Tab-separated table of C-alpha atoms in Angstrom:
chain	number	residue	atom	x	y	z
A	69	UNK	CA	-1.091	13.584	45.457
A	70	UNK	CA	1.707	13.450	42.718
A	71	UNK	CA	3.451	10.995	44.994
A	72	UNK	CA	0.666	8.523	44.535
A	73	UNK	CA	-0.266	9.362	40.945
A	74	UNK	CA	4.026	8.591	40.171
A	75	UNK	CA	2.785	5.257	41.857
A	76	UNK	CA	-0.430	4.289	39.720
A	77	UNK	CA	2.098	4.882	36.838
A	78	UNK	CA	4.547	2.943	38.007
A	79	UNK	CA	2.332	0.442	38.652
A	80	UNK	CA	1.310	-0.032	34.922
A	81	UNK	CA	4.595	-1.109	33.962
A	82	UNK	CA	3.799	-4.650	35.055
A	83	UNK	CA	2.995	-6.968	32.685
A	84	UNK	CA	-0.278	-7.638	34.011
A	85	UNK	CA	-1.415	-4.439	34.728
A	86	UNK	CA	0.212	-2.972	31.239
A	87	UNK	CA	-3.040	-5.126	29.530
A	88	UNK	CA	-5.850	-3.144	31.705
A	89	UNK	CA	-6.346	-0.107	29.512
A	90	UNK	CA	-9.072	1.372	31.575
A	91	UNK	CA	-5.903	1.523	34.305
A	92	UNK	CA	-3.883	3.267	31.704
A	93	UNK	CA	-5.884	5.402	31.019
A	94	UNK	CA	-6.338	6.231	34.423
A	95	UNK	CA	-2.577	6.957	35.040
A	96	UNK	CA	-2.392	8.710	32.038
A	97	UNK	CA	-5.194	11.276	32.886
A	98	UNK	CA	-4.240	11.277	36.758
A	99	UNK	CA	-0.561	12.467	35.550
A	100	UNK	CA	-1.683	15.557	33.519
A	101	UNK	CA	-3.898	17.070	35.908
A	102	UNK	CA	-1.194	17.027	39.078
A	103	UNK	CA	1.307	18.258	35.854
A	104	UNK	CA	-1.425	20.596	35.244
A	105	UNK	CA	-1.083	21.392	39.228
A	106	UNK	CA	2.414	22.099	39.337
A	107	UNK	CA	2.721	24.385	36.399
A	108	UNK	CA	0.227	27.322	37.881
A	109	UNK	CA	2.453	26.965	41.169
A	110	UNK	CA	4.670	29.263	39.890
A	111	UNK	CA	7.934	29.424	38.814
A	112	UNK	CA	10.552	25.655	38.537
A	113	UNK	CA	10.767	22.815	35.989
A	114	UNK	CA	8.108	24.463	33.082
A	115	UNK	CA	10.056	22.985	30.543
A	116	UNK	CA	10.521	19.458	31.864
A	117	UNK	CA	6.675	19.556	33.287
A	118	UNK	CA	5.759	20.290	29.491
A	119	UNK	CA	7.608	17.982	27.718
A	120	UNK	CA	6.277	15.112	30.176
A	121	UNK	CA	2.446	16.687	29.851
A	122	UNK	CA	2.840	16.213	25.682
A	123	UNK	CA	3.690	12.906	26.359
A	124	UNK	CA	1.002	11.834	28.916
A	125	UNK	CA	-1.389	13.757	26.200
A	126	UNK	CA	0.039	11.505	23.578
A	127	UNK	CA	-0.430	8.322	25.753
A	128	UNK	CA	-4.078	9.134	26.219
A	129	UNK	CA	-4.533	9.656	22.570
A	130	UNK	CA	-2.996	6.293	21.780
A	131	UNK	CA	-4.812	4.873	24.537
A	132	UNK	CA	-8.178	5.855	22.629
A	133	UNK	CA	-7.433	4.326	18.916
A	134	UNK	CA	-9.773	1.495	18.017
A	135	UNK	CA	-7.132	-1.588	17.930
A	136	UNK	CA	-7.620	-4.310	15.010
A	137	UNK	CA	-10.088	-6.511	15.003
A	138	UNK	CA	-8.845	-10.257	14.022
A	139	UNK	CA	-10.025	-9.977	10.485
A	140	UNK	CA	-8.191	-6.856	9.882
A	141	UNK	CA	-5.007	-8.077	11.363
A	142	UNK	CA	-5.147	-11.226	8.983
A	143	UNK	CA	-5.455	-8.157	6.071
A	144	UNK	CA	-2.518	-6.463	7.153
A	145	UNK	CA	-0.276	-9.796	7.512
A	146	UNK	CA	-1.508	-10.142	4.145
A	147	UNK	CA	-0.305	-6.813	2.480
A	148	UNK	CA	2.722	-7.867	4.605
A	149	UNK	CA	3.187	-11.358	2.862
A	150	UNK	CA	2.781	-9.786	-0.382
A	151	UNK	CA	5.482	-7.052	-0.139
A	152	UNK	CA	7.925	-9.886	1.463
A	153	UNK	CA	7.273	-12.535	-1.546
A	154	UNK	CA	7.283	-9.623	-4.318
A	155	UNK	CA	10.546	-8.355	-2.948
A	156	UNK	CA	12.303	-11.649	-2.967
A	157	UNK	CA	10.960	-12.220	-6.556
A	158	UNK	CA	13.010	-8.475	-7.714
A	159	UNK	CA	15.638	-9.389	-5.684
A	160	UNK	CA	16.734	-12.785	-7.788
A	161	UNK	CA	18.339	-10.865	-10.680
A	162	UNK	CA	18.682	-14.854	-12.715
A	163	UNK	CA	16.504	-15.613	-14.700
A	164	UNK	CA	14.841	-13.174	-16.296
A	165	UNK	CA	13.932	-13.397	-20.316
A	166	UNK	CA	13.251	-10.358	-22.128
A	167	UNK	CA	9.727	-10.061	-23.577
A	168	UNK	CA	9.594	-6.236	-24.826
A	169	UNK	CA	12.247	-3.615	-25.190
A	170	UNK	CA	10.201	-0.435	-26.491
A	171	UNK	CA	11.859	2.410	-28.339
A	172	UNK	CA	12.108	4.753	-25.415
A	173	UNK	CA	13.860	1.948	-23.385
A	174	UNK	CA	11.070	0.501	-21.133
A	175	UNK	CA	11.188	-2.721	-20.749
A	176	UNK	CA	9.324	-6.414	-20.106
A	177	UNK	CA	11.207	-9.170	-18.840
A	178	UNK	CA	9.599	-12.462	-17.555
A	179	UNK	CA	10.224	-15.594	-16.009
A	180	UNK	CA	8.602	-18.989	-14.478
A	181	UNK	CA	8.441	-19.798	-10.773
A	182	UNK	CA	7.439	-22.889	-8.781
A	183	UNK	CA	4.381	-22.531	-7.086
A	184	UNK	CA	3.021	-19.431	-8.759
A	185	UNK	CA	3.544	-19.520	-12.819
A	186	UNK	CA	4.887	-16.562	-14.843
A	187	UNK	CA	5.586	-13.102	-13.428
A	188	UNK	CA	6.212	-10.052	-15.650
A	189	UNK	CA	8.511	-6.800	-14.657
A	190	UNK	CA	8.636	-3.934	-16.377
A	191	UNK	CA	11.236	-1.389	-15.540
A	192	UNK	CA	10.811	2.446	-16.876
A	193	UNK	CA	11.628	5.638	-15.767
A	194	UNK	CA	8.775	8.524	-15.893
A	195	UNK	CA	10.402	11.979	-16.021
A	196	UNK	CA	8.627	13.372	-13.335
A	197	UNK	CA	9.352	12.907	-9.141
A	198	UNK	CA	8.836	10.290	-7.222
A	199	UNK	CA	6.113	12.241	-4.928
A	200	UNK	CA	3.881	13.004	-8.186
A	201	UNK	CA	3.958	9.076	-9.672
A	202	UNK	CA	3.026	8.059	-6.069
A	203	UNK	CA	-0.242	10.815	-6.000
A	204	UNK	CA	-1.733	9.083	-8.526
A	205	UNK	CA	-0.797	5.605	-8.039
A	206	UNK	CA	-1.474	5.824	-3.939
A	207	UNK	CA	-3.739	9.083	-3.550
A	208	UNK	CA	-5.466	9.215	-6.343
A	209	UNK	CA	-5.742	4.938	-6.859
A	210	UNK	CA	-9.561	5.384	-7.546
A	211	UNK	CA	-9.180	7.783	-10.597
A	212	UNK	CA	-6.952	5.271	-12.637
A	213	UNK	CA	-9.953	5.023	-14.976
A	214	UNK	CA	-9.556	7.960	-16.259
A	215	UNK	CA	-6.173	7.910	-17.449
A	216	UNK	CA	-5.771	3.785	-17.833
A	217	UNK	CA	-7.992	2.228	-20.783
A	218	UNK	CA	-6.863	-1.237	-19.030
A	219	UNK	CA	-8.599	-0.573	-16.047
A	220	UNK	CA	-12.694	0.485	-16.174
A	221	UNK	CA	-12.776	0.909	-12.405
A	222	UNK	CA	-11.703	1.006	-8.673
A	223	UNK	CA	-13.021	0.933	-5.838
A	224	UNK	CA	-11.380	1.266	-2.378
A	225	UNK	CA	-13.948	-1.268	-0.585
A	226	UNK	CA	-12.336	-0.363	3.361
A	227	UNK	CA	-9.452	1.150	4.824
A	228	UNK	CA	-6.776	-0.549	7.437
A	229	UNK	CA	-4.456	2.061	9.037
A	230	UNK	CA	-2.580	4.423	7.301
A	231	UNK	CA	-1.209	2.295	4.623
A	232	UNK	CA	-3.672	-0.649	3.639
A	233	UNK	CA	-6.705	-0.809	1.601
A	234	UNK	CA	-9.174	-3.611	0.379
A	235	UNK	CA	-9.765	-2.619	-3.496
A	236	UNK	CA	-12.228	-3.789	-5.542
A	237	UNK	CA	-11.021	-3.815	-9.687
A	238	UNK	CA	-12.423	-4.144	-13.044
A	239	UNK	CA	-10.550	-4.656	-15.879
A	240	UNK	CA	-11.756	-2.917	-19.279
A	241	UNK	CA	-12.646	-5.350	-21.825
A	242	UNK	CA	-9.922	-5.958	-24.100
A	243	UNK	CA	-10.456	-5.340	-28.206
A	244	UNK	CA	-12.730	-7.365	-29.883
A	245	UNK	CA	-13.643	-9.054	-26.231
A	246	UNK	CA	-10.246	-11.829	-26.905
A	247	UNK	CA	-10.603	-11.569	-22.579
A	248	UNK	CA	-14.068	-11.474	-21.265
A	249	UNK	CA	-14.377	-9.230	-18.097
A	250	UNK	CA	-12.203	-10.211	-15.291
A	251	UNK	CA	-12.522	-8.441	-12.160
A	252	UNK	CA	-10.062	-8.744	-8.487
A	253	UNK	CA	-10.304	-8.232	-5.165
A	254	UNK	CA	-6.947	-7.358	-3.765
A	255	UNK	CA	-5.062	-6.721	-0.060
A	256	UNK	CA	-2.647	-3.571	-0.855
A	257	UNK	CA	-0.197	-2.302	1.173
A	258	UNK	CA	2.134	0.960	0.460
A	259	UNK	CA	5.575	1.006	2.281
A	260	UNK	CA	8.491	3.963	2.367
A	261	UNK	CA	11.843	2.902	3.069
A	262	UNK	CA	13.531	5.764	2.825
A	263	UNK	CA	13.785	7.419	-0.602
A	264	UNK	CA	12.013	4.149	-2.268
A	265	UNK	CA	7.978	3.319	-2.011
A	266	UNK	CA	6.897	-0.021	-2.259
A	267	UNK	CA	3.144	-0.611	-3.357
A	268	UNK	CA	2.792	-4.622	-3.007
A	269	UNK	CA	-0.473	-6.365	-3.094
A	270	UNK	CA	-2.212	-9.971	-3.619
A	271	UNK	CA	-5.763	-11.711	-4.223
A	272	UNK	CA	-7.795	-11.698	-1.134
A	273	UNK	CA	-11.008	-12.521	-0.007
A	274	UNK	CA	-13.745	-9.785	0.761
A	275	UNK	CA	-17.809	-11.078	2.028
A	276	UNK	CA	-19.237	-7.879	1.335
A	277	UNK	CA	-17.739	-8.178	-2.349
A	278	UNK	CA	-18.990	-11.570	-3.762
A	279	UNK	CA	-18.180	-12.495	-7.101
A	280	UNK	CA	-20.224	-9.968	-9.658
A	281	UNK	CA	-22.746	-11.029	-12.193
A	282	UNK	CA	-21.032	-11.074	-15.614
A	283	UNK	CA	-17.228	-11.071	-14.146
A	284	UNK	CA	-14.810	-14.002	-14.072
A	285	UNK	CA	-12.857	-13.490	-10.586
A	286	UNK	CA	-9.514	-13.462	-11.524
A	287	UNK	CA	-6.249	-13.532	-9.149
A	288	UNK	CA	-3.368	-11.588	-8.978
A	289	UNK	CA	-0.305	-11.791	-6.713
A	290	UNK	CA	2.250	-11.940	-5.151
A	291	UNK	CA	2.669	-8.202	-6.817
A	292	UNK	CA	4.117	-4.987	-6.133
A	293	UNK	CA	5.675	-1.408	-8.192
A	294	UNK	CA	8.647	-0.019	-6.674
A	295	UNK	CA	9.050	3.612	-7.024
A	296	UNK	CA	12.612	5.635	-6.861
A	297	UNK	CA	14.202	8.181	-7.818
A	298	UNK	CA	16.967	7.891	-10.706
A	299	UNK	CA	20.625	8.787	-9.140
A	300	UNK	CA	21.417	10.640	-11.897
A	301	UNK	CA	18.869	13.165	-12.178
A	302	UNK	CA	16.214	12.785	-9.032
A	303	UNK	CA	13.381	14.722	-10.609
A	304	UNK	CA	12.949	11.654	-12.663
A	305	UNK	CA	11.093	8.461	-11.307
A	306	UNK	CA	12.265	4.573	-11.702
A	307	UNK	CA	9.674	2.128	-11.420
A	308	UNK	CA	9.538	-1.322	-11.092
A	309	UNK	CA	6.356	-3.505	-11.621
A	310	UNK	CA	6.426	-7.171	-10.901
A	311	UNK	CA	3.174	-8.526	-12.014
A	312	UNK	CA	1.790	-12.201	-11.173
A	313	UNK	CA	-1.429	-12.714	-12.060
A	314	UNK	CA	-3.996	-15.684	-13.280
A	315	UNK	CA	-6.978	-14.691	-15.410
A	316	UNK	CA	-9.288	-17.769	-15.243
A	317	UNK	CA	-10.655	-19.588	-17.690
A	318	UNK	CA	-9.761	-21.417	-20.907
A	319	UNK	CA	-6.968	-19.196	-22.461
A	320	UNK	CA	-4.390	-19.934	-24.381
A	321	UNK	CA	-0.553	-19.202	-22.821
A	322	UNK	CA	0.695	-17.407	-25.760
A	323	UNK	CA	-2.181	-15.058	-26.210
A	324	UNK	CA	-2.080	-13.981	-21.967
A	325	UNK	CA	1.670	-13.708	-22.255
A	326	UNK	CA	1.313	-11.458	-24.708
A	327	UNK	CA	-1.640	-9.428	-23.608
A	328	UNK	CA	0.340	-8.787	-19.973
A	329	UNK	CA	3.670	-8.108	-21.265
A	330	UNK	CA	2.187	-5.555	-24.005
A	331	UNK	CA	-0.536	-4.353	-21.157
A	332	UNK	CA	2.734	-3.219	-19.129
A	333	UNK	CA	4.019	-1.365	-21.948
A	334	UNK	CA	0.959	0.215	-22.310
A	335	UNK	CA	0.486	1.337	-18.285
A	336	UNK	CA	4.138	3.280	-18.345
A	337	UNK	CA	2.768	4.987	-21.274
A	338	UNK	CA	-0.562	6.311	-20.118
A	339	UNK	CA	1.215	6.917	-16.580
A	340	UNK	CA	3.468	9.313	-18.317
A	341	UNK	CA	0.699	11.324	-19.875
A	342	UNK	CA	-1.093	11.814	-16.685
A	343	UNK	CA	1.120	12.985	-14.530
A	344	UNK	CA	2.420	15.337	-17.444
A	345	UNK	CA	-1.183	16.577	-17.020
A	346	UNK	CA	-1.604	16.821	-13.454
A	347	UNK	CA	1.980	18.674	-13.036
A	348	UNK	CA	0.729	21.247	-15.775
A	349	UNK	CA	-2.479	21.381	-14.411
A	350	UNK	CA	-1.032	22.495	-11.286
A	351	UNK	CA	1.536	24.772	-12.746
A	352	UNK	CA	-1.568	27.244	-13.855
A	353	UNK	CA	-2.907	27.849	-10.317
């Protein structure tokens, strides 16, 4: 019987067989039970039989995920197209005018691009690690509420794979109501190439989040924060946040250039405090 089962598997390494996953999963299942076979004969090969049983097990399990659907797919090229275009942005070092320097050195620097206006990037370093600044701006994305007065809510609206979300965002009014209440609905994407993160996102289009009563739909994007951590002392955390993003409406320049640029300020500030919390909240238990 092993014989033929060797042959079914063989067989699905044709092209045109490879596409009939019922036939995969076929071979796959055939495989492990003469594997299954061999190893209560008795004593010879255990270790190799093993080793090629895990993998027929893990062939099965892929064989079983639920593959993207077309709209999903167009979602993840999306997250995709947003960490590509924000990366190139960071990556042309000309340019740049400085909007902000702050006291403790963080700083907003700007510039104007064809096709998609001004982009802001603030560059700060929060002294805590890299895997505690990406909890709560990954892991614990719909709890920025709490900690950011910017930002009144967010919603996660549906998950794609492991590493991109639809979100749905409302930005807090801003004193004395100068910017009515904008809300976005955004493709994100988080990325680790090796000791850096990449969190990149753009404006998308959701049908089961309309625009909302009350809420000018605003756009952001291409836009991304790249986390890493400082050579010189690693329990510290660099970040990088390129921000693109078009409010609507009748506004003047000077007063949205100025609301963003101080707005980024503002985030490395409030990021700082909470995960100073969190890290001493955790240090009790």
């Amino acid at each position: 019987m092993l014989p033929a089962t060797f042959k079914l598997c063989a067989g699905i390494s044709y092209r045109h067989l490879r596409n009939m996953t019922g036939l995969r999963r076929t071979a796959a299942v055939a495989l492990s039970h003469e594997l299954e076979k061999l190893a209560l004969v008795g004593p010879g090969p255990s270790q190799w039989i093993n080793q090629v049983r895990r993998r027929s097990s893990l062939l099965s399990s892929r064989l079983d995920e639920k593959p993207y659907n077309e709209v999903e797919m167009s979602y993840l090229k999306q997250g995709e197209e947003a960490l590509k275009k924000s990366m190139n942005i960071l990556e042309e070092q000309d340019g740049w005018k400085v909007e902000i320097v702050a006291a403790n050195g963080d700083k907003v620097l700007s510039k104007v691009l064809p096709d998609i206006g001004k982009v802001f990037k603030l560059e700060a370093v929060v002294e805590k690690p890299l895997d505690s600044v990406y909890g709560e701006l990954v892991d614990n994305m719909e709890n920025m509420g709490e900690w950011n007065p910017n930002v009144k809510e967010i919603k996660i609206l549906q998950k794609i794979g492991k590493d991109t979300v639809i979100t749905h965002e409302k930005a807090a009014e801003t004193p004395g109501n100068i910017i009515g209440p904008r809300d976005f609905v955004s493709v994100r994407c988080s990325k680790r190439r090796g000791s850096t993160c990449i969190l990149a996102g753009m404006s998308t289009r959701f049908n089961e989040m309309p625009e909302q009563k009350g809420y000018v739909r605003a756009e952001n994007g291409p836009t991304c924060m790249v986390l890493h951590p400082v050579l010189e002392d690693p329990s510290k955390t660099k970040l990088t946040w390129l921000l693109s993003i078009d409010l609507k409406g009748w506004l003047p320049k000077s007063l949205i250039n100025q609301v963003l640029s101080q707005m980024q300020v503002d985030f490395a500030k409030h990021l700082r405090n909470r995960v100073a919390m969190s890290t001493a909240s955790l240090s009790l238990y």
